[in-house]
XYZ file of C-alpha atoms in Angstrom:
583
model
C 0.569 0.761 -15.821
C 0.232 3.508 -13.204
C 2.883 6.205 -12.709
C 3.111 7.763 -9.253
C 4.851 11.024 -10.117
C 5.568 11.977 -6.520
C 7.668 8.811 -6.119
C 9.509 8.996 -9.463
C 13.153 9.927 -8.837
C 15.244 9.539 -12.041
C 18.431 10.785 -10.359
C 18.060 8.283 -7.530
C 17.807 5.290 -9.887
C 20.789 6.247 -12.030
C 18.773 7.855 -14.783
C 15.440 6.330 -15.847
C 16.159 2.731 -14.907
C 12.608 1.714 -15.937
C 13.179 3.001 -19.492
C 16.435 1.074 -19.738
C 15.010 -2.295 -18.618
C 11.627 -2.100 -20.370
C 11.416 -4.945 -22.957
C 9.217 -2.751 -25.172
C 11.687 0.146 -25.041
C 14.565 -2.207 -25.835
C 12.604 -3.428 -28.857
C 12.499 0.150 -30.150
C 9.010 1.046 -28.953
C 8.342 4.112 -26.788
C 6.416 2.388 -23.992
C 8.034 4.335 -21.124
C 9.327 7.804 -21.971
C 10.604 10.961 -20.315
C 7.756 13.416 -19.701
C 7.895 17.213 -19.884
C 8.190 17.393 -16.084
C 11.435 15.387 -16.155
C 9.779 12.234 -14.831
C 8.452 9.199 -16.684
C 5.238 8.772 -18.641
C 3.694 5.551 -19.959
C 2.122 5.133 -23.395
C -0.740 2.820 -22.533
C -1.341 1.754 -26.139
C 2.243 0.441 -26.336
C 2.945 -0.962 -22.862
C 2.659 -4.759 -22.469
C 2.622 -7.182 -19.559
C 6.284 -7.924 -20.271
C 7.068 -4.400 -19.076
C 6.086 -5.446 -15.565
C 9.833 -5.923 -15.046
C 10.261 -2.140 -15.313
C 7.776 -1.633 -12.480
C 9.443 -4.322 -10.363
C 12.902 -2.817 -10.878
C 11.901 0.715 -9.802
C 13.541 1.228 -6.368
C 10.957 3.885 -5.419
C 7.864 1.899 -6.463
C 6.830 4.734 -8.772
C 5.500 2.321 -11.405
C 2.697 -0.128 -10.750
C 1.364 -2.658 -13.235
C -2.317 -3.194 -12.529
C -4.533 -6.006 -13.755
C -8.063 -4.627 -13.541
C -10.998 -6.934 -12.762
C -12.438 -8.341 -15.972
C -15.886 -6.792 -15.530
C -14.432 -3.281 -15.832
C -14.720 -3.152 -19.603
C -15.872 0.471 -19.582
C -13.769 3.596 -19.382
C -13.348 4.876 -15.815
C -15.819 7.409 -14.473
C -12.929 9.679 -13.605
C -9.174 9.644 -14.094
C -6.612 12.002 -12.680
C -3.465 12.793 -14.742
C -2.530 10.429 -17.600
C -1.196 7.161 -16.093
C -2.800 8.252 -12.825
C -5.601 7.109 -10.527
C -8.859 5.857 -12.099
C -12.268 5.528 -10.425
C -14.769 2.889 -11.575
C -18.419 2.789 -10.433
C -20.058 5.055 -7.860
C -21.922 4.646 -4.574
C -25.481 5.964 -4.779
C -27.319 7.859 -1.995
C -30.729 6.467 -1.035
C -33.441 8.752 0.288
C -34.616 7.711 3.727
C -31.304 5.965 4.474
C -27.895 6.794 5.895
C -25.419 5.106 3.566
C -21.785 4.532 4.524
C -18.657 4.138 2.424
C -15.816 1.964 3.695
C -12.412 1.435 2.127
C -8.682 2.060 2.287
C -7.096 5.461 1.834
C -6.236 6.441 -1.729
C -8.920 4.466 -3.592
C -11.326 7.262 -4.478
C -13.854 7.567 -1.659
C -13.634 11.367 -1.491
C -13.490 11.609 -5.291
C -16.722 9.599 -5.576
C -18.418 11.768 -2.973
C -17.418 14.981 -4.762
C -18.800 13.660 -8.064
C -22.125 12.795 -6.411
C -22.278 16.251 -4.889
C -21.606 17.964 -8.197
C -18.371 19.379 -6.794
C -16.224 17.504 -9.328
C -17.106 16.982 -12.985
C -16.158 13.435 -14.063
C -14.045 13.107 -17.201
C -14.777 9.479 -18.202
C -11.069 8.722 -18.290
C -9.955 11.729 -20.325
C -8.079 14.225 -18.095
C -9.065 17.784 -18.973
C -12.543 16.842 -20.151
C -15.706 17.647 -18.155
C -18.709 15.399 -18.762
C -22.043 17.153 -19.281
C -25.116 16.275 -17.234
C -26.575 14.499 -20.285
C -23.422 12.406 -20.755
C -23.485 11.488 -17.070
C -27.144 10.445 -17.262
C -26.544 8.446 -20.452
C -23.550 6.703 -18.871
C -25.781 5.266 -16.127
C -28.852 4.542 -18.244
C -31.128 1.917 -16.704
C -29.659 2.194 -13.193
C -30.509 3.970 -9.942
C -27.636 6.323 -10.729
C -29.485 7.571 -13.820
C -32.453 8.656 -11.702
C -30.120 10.289 -9.187
C -28.215 12.344 -11.789
C -31.450 13.321 -13.551
C -32.793 14.735 -10.282
C -29.457 16.410 -9.573
C -29.444 18.105 -13.021
C -33.026 19.337 -12.540
C -32.135 20.946 -9.221
C -34.374 18.544 -7.292
C -31.418 17.473 -5.198
C -29.596 20.141 -3.248
C -26.289 19.092 -1.728
C -24.517 20.125 1.449
C -20.987 18.769 1.867
C -18.672 18.503 4.863
C -15.119 18.066 3.575
C -12.536 15.756 5.074
C -9.978 18.430 5.951
C -11.805 20.679 8.428
C -8.508 22.350 9.353
C -8.789 24.328 6.100
C -11.840 26.190 7.434
C -9.736 28.517 9.577
C -7.629 29.367 6.502
C -10.695 30.199 4.402
C -12.718 32.125 7.003
C -11.779 34.712 9.620
C -14.138 35.585 12.437
C -16.024 33.932 15.267
C -17.814 30.603 15.216
C -21.155 32.406 15.460
C -20.333 34.657 12.510
C -19.405 31.635 10.396
C -22.576 29.723 11.264
C -24.824 32.774 10.793
C -23.393 33.176 7.309
C -24.512 29.667 6.257
C -27.693 29.357 8.353
C -30.335 28.955 5.648
C -32.710 27.102 7.989
C -32.577 29.667 10.822
C -31.799 26.851 13.253
C -28.476 28.102 14.618
C -29.639 28.075 18.232
C -31.030 24.530 18.092
C -28.088 23.028 16.188
C -25.539 24.781 18.433
C -27.201 23.232 21.467
C -27.365 19.746 19.925
C -23.699 19.850 18.898
C -22.590 21.501 22.170
C -21.219 24.634 20.519
C -22.835 27.310 22.712
C -19.716 27.792 24.839
C -17.493 28.511 21.818
C -19.822 30.627 19.638
C -17.870 33.788 20.468
C -14.469 32.134 19.969
C -12.366 32.922 16.918
C -12.458 30.059 14.390
C -8.659 30.045 14.218
C -8.381 29.474 17.993
C -10.634 26.445 18.515
C -9.481 22.811 18.791
C -9.704 20.158 16.084
C -12.701 18.505 17.762
C -14.507 21.828 18.077
C -13.706 22.652 14.452
C -15.157 19.294 13.377
C -18.439 19.984 15.166
C -18.557 23.501 13.693
C -18.095 22.004 10.211
C -20.937 19.538 10.822
C -23.155 22.368 12.080
C -22.354 24.475 9.005
C -23.265 21.511 6.787
C -26.670 20.811 8.334
C -27.667 24.496 8.610
C -27.863 24.650 4.820
C -31.151 23.790 3.133
C -30.382 20.489 1.451
C -31.833 17.045 0.904
C -28.497 15.289 0.379
C -25.912 15.600 3.135
C -22.393 14.362 2.454
C -20.036 13.809 5.397
C -16.385 12.968 4.718
C -14.879 11.560 7.946
C -17.140 13.384 10.448
C -15.620 11.887 13.627
C -11.946 12.829 13.174
C -10.612 14.693 16.256
C -13.680 13.682 18.315
C -13.596 11.568 21.480
C -15.788 8.476 21.779
C -18.586 10.252 23.655
C -18.740 12.934 20.956
C -18.564 10.289 18.211
C -21.635 8.519 19.539
C -23.579 11.799 19.821
C -22.550 12.865 16.311
C -23.428 9.467 14.831
C -26.930 9.661 16.343
C -27.302 13.213 15.060
C -26.237 12.285 11.512
C -28.419 9.164 11.400
C -31.484 11.205 12.391
C -30.995 13.515 9.369
C -32.208 10.884 6.890
C -35.918 10.637 6.109
C -38.127 10.057 3.063
C -37.079 13.417 1.600
C -33.440 13.367 2.730
C -30.435 11.165 1.957
C -27.159 10.974 3.897
C -23.823 9.620 2.663
C -20.898 9.115 5.087
C -17.227 8.160 4.739
C -15.899 6.844 8.046
C -12.932 4.748 9.241
C -14.188 4.051 12.784
C -15.995 0.739 12.183
C -17.954 0.789 15.434
C -19.320 4.251 14.663
C -19.928 3.446 10.977
C -21.884 0.367 12.084
C -23.847 2.442 14.595
C -24.898 5.275 12.262
C -25.588 3.654 8.872
C -28.308 1.509 7.287
C -26.384 0.422 4.200
C -22.718 0.170 3.178
C -20.809 0.465 -0.096
C -17.387 -1.210 -0.111
C -14.647 0.479 -2.086
C -11.605 -1.554 -3.035
C -8.703 -1.407 -5.465
C -5.059 -0.338 -5.370
C -3.976 2.764 -3.459
C -3.237 5.591 -5.881
C -4.030 3.342 -8.874
C -7.728 2.512 -9.136
C -10.885 2.248 -7.053
C -14.083 0.249 -7.543
C -17.395 0.580 -5.684
C -19.418 -2.500 -4.759
C -23.188 -2.781 -4.741
C -24.858 -1.590 -1.532
C -25.189 -4.085 1.326
C -26.815 -3.955 4.731
C -24.408 -2.439 7.221
C -23.763 -5.678 9.115
C -23.201 -7.696 5.928
C -21.115 -4.930 4.322
C -18.681 -4.565 7.220
C -18.347 -8.334 7.636
C -17.686 -8.690 3.898
C -15.051 -5.967 4.096
C -13.298 -7.759 6.951
C -13.432 -11.048 5.036
C -11.840 -9.434 1.964
C -14.098 -11.310 -0.448
C -17.353 -10.108 -2.062
C -19.173 -13.364 -2.716
C -22.019 -12.075 -4.893
C -19.502 -10.302 -7.156
C -16.892 -13.113 -6.890
C -14.243 -10.525 -6.095
C -11.358 -11.061 -3.656
C -9.722 -7.714 -2.851
C -7.496 -8.836 0.057
C -5.524 -12.064 0.423
C -6.551 -12.557 4.051
C -9.504 -12.058 6.335
C -9.289 -9.760 9.377
C -10.231 -11.770 12.463
C -11.098 -10.767 16.020
C -10.647 -12.813 19.176
C -13.936 -14.160 20.490
C -13.041 -13.478 24.109
C -11.564 -10.409 25.846
C -7.802 -10.589 26.288
C -7.609 -11.613 29.925
C -4.295 -12.975 31.213
C -4.357 -16.099 33.377
C -0.761 -15.867 34.569
C 0.909 -12.961 36.311
C 3.596 -11.454 34.091
C 6.863 -9.951 35.307
C 6.436 -6.413 36.623
C 7.927 -3.873 34.229
C 7.045 -0.575 35.884
C 4.932 1.009 38.590
C 2.837 4.159 38.374
C 2.966 6.240 41.534
C 0.006 8.356 42.616
C 0.298 12.039 41.730
C -1.780 15.211 41.824
C -0.891 17.739 39.157
C -2.418 21.150 38.510
C -1.936 23.410 35.509
C -3.979 26.596 35.351
C -7.567 25.767 36.328
C -7.203 22.071 35.392
C -6.244 19.393 37.938
C -5.237 15.801 37.224
C -5.142 13.005 39.797
C -3.194 9.901 38.758
C -3.767 6.815 40.882
C -1.084 4.187 41.401
C -0.957 1.159 39.121
C 1.241 -1.543 37.654
C 2.475 -2.252 34.143
C 3.713 -5.743 33.338
C 5.891 -7.029 30.526
C 3.913 -7.709 27.305
C 1.120 -5.368 28.449
C -0.653 -3.263 25.840
C -2.742 -0.791 27.823
C -5.506 1.102 26.012
C -6.169 4.561 27.453
C -9.736 5.866 27.127
C -11.455 9.110 28.095
C -13.019 12.301 26.798
C -11.065 15.121 25.193
C -9.748 17.696 27.659
C -9.639 15.274 30.572
C -5.859 14.919 30.970
C -4.797 12.007 28.732
C -2.189 13.996 26.804
C -1.025 15.696 30.036
C -0.585 12.201 31.497
C 1.415 11.187 28.408
C 3.662 14.225 28.725
C 4.303 13.413 32.401
C 5.114 9.766 31.629
C 7.381 10.739 28.722
C 9.266 13.276 30.831
C 8.150 16.363 28.894
C 6.574 17.514 32.164
C 9.147 16.915 34.882
C 7.347 14.887 37.541
C 8.597 11.683 39.183
C 5.766 9.213 38.613
C 6.955 6.090 36.831
C 9.728 3.766 37.968
C 11.140 0.294 37.499
C 12.184 -1.618 40.592
C 14.996 -3.389 38.742
C 16.093 -0.547 36.487
C 15.945 3.027 37.721
C 16.673 4.390 34.245
C 13.376 3.403 32.604
C 13.589 4.217 28.894
C 10.422 5.561 27.290
C 9.656 6.072 23.609
C 6.887 8.622 22.943
C 4.849 9.394 19.821
C 2.952 12.631 20.517
C -0.545 13.433 19.279
C 0.570 16.324 17.080
C 3.367 15.498 14.648
C 5.811 18.080 13.359
C 7.153 18.240 9.809
C 10.569 19.421 8.647
C 13.005 18.980 5.756
C 14.645 15.843 7.176
C 14.585 12.899 4.719
C 12.378 10.028 5.878
C 15.223 7.516 5.499
C 17.427 9.618 7.816
C 14.589 10.103 10.330
C 14.075 6.326 10.439
C 17.729 5.249 10.533
C 17.146 3.218 13.709
C 14.048 1.555 12.237
C 15.741 0.127 9.148
C 16.781 -3.024 11.037
C 13.084 -3.772 11.618
C 12.345 -4.359 7.954
C 9.965 -7.291 8.455
C 8.376 -5.990 11.671
C 7.872 -2.316 10.709
C 9.114 -1.100 7.312
C 7.233 -3.601 5.144
C 3.921 -3.915 7.033
C 3.709 -0.111 7.442
C 4.570 0.363 3.741
C 7.371 2.786 4.591
C 9.871 1.954 1.827
C 8.111 4.010 -0.910
C 8.446 7.058 1.375
C 12.245 6.874 1.700
C 12.801 9.354 -1.140
C 10.614 12.003 0.524
C 11.189 14.503 3.319
C 8.884 14.716 6.322
C 7.435 17.934 4.838
C 6.240 16.035 1.775
C 4.241 13.392 3.646
C 0.458 13.257 3.922
C -1.152 12.984 7.358
C -1.442 9.189 7.114
C 2.101 8.768 5.790
C 3.532 10.940 8.577
C 1.583 8.948 11.157
C 2.984 5.625 9.902
C 6.524 7.019 9.858
C 6.144 8.381 13.414
C 4.829 5.026 14.642
C 7.798 3.238 13.060
C 10.177 5.731 14.700
C 8.581 5.231 18.124
C 8.443 1.430 18.019
C 12.016 1.045 16.722
C 13.561 2.800 19.730
C 15.472 0.762 22.318
C 13.039 1.452 25.156
C 11.217 -0.275 27.990
C 7.855 1.441 27.559
C 6.244 2.691 24.335
C 3.695 5.495 24.584
C 1.621 6.391 21.532
C -0.913 9.240 21.556
C -3.695 8.759 18.955
C -1.812 6.505 16.523
C -5.007 5.776 14.514
C -5.416 9.399 13.339
C -5.428 9.766 9.512
C -5.260 5.981 9.036
C -7.827 3.773 7.328
C -9.429 0.668 8.858
C -6.878 -1.796 7.500
C -3.915 0.347 8.557
C -5.347 0.681 12.078
C -5.801 -3.060 12.490
C -2.387 -3.768 10.956
C -0.768 -1.381 13.443
C -2.651 -3.070 16.299
C -1.114 -6.385 15.306
C 2.362 -4.844 14.933
C 2.225 -3.279 18.412
C 1.041 -6.495 20.074
C 3.683 -8.640 18.361
C 6.529 -6.215 19.105
C 5.672 -6.057 22.811
C 5.777 -9.864 22.948
C 9.038 -10.057 20.991
C 10.739 -7.265 22.966
C 9.333 -8.255 26.367
C 8.240 -4.634 26.812
C 4.914 -2.779 27.239
C 2.896 -0.103 25.445
C 0.412 2.573 26.463
C -1.983 3.573 23.672
C -4.231 6.661 23.814
C -6.993 6.524 21.207
C -10.700 7.167 20.558
C -11.375 4.301 18.133
C -12.921 1.650 20.378
C -12.507 -1.144 17.839
C -8.803 -0.287 17.553
C -8.426 -0.276 21.351
C -10.446 -3.492 21.712
C -8.335 -5.230 19.047
C -4.936 -4.485 20.593
C -5.389 -4.038 24.344
C -4.776 -6.430 27.213
C -5.716 -3.846 29.825
C -7.562 -0.531 30.012
C -6.695 2.720 31.812
C -9.830 4.849 32.166
C -9.866 8.629 32.571
C -12.891 10.181 34.286
C -13.783 13.714 35.307
C -14.978 16.950 33.725
C -13.257 18.216 30.562
C -11.033 21.266 31.129
C -11.676 21.090 34.910
C -10.413 17.815 36.368
C -9.330 14.300 35.461
C -8.896 11.069 37.435
C -7.313 7.759 36.361
C -8.618 4.264 37.082
C -6.405 1.286 36.315
C -4.759 -0.300 34.481
C -7.656 -2.766 34.746
C -8.379 -6.065 32.986
C -10.269 -5.683 29.698
C -13.683 -6.742 30.958
C -13.524 -4.693 34.147
C -11.956 -1.690 32.407
C -14.397 -1.619 29.500
C -17.382 -2.062 31.811
C -16.135 0.890 33.826
C -15.688 3.020 30.711
C -18.949 2.078 28.965
C -20.972 2.937 32.075
C -20.271 6.612 31.386
C -21.427 6.291 27.761
C -24.762 4.546 28.433
C -24.058 1.926 25.753
C -23.493 -1.831 25.729
C -21.302 -3.962 23.467
C -21.842 -7.383 21.903
C -19.700 -9.557 19.646
C -20.803 -10.076 16.057
C -21.564 -13.789 15.784
C -19.743 -14.108 12.445
C -16.565 -12.008 12.758
C -16.524 -11.491 16.572
C -15.990 -7.765 16.004
C -17.396 -5.481 18.732
C -20.767 -3.850 17.966
C -22.873 -1.369 19.918
C -26.284 -2.748 20.876
C -29.297 -0.823 19.637
C -30.449 1.469 22.516
C -33.273 -0.084 24.566
C -33.092 -3.344 22.604
C -33.612 -6.585 24.525
C -29.856 -7.270 24.471
C -29.094 -3.724 25.654
C -31.568 -4.016 28.545
C -30.303 -7.463 29.529
C -26.672 -6.339 29.697
C -27.473 -3.153 31.595
C -29.558 -5.038 34.168
C -26.739 -7.557 34.692
C -24.101 -4.802 34.915
C -22.129 -6.463 32.126
C -21.943 -3.711 29.496
C -18.987 -5.316 27.703
C -19.478 -8.746 26.135
C -18.552 -11.715 28.275
C -16.481 -14.693 27.196
């Protein structure tokens, strides 16, 4: 049984409800007890399956009874506090390959990466213990992992690691971008790497003043400037637009050679597919346990992940497969007009934005695509009314109500349940599928980035509005959460008879949920111009033309995939002008 201490609230349940209802406790055994921190602790040598009732009765879902897969007869590689998260099995880097890791949040991907990089000493299930190099090698005797840890202990493998949370860099270092990169430049390649990652224009900027996307590219530069033969990248495309994601994925893929291995955690499936040769699936229960599968080819690995069933290991880790429509979402019948966009020219400082007129119909979900710094968020602020410009109207209802989820979310001391008071009536549509209920006992200040994002989405979609505008709703979310939210948005627009505008950089996410596309063009920080809303095929063709890539459908799952540059398929689609797959 797993105890999630952050959710345990003895006062809220009337005083240790789980202890009172536990069959083992009632029989005089101390299966669930009060810990020194005032919350509960589980004695694993006493707890039985009958005590599942205690977990089911907990109103805050702080207890979770887990049945581990039968093949996990060993102690975990690493366990956090007693009754806490346990990691089983590890992904293994392969020299000459770029290996990806895919999985939900909270199942140990970052933990596994830190162990491989020597940044975290595994404890083999005993919190407080640190395994020696010899114990680690002995644990994996007869496997590829043994060879890896032997080389790591001998100093034959030198690791360079890009952490997930790049925002911490500005808190740990003060100075300019150039000063930071000079400090870590062991290869003396600062000039070349700065040019490749388009950092030259910000080298003299203070690290604390640059944007999230710029900070991400600085972190990647700092990682590759170190002399290493194992590069670890934890979510390298966060904060980046699609054009930057493609450039970064090419850059990372080119790092691997016979002497160099690359390991990447990434939630953008199109980019993960594009940059990796092999994939490890990680599955389990969020905050409870994580298991790593054997390596698979990228195509097979992603398709297996979407299916939710690993055939060669006879392991089902999801009760449903994630399916994509074979054809683009093109509407055959004209829907009722919901709102019109009027043309507008808007200038702020040296940046100018030109918005062309367009129409939004009921049930529309419009994906908004474009580079960073090209006016998408400015457009959102105009539509939402934050910037006072008359641009959007409804012929039948002058008072068009708009619900807006901004890109940057603010925290405060407000309880989640109070913040979401209007969303509680959407239990089946929002609260349950977004897994919000376990967060009710927290304040907004206590939420992680992904938790805050889900709460903000629920808040936005529960409003009584005509148009729903969400700026980067996929940020901090894993693959399954992104696709779940896509489905929620589509279904709610149909049920409500309303429409949604979605700004995002994850092309698979946009492809999965959109009926139309609004494309932003121009020059970042100088000017922006809108095109659309356009039908999916026309809109995506227009957008992909600026990226010099073509898309195809995977024949098995129908998920979108980028064609290999200059492949026969890529050349055929470019010559026909059809960059986006046809029906």
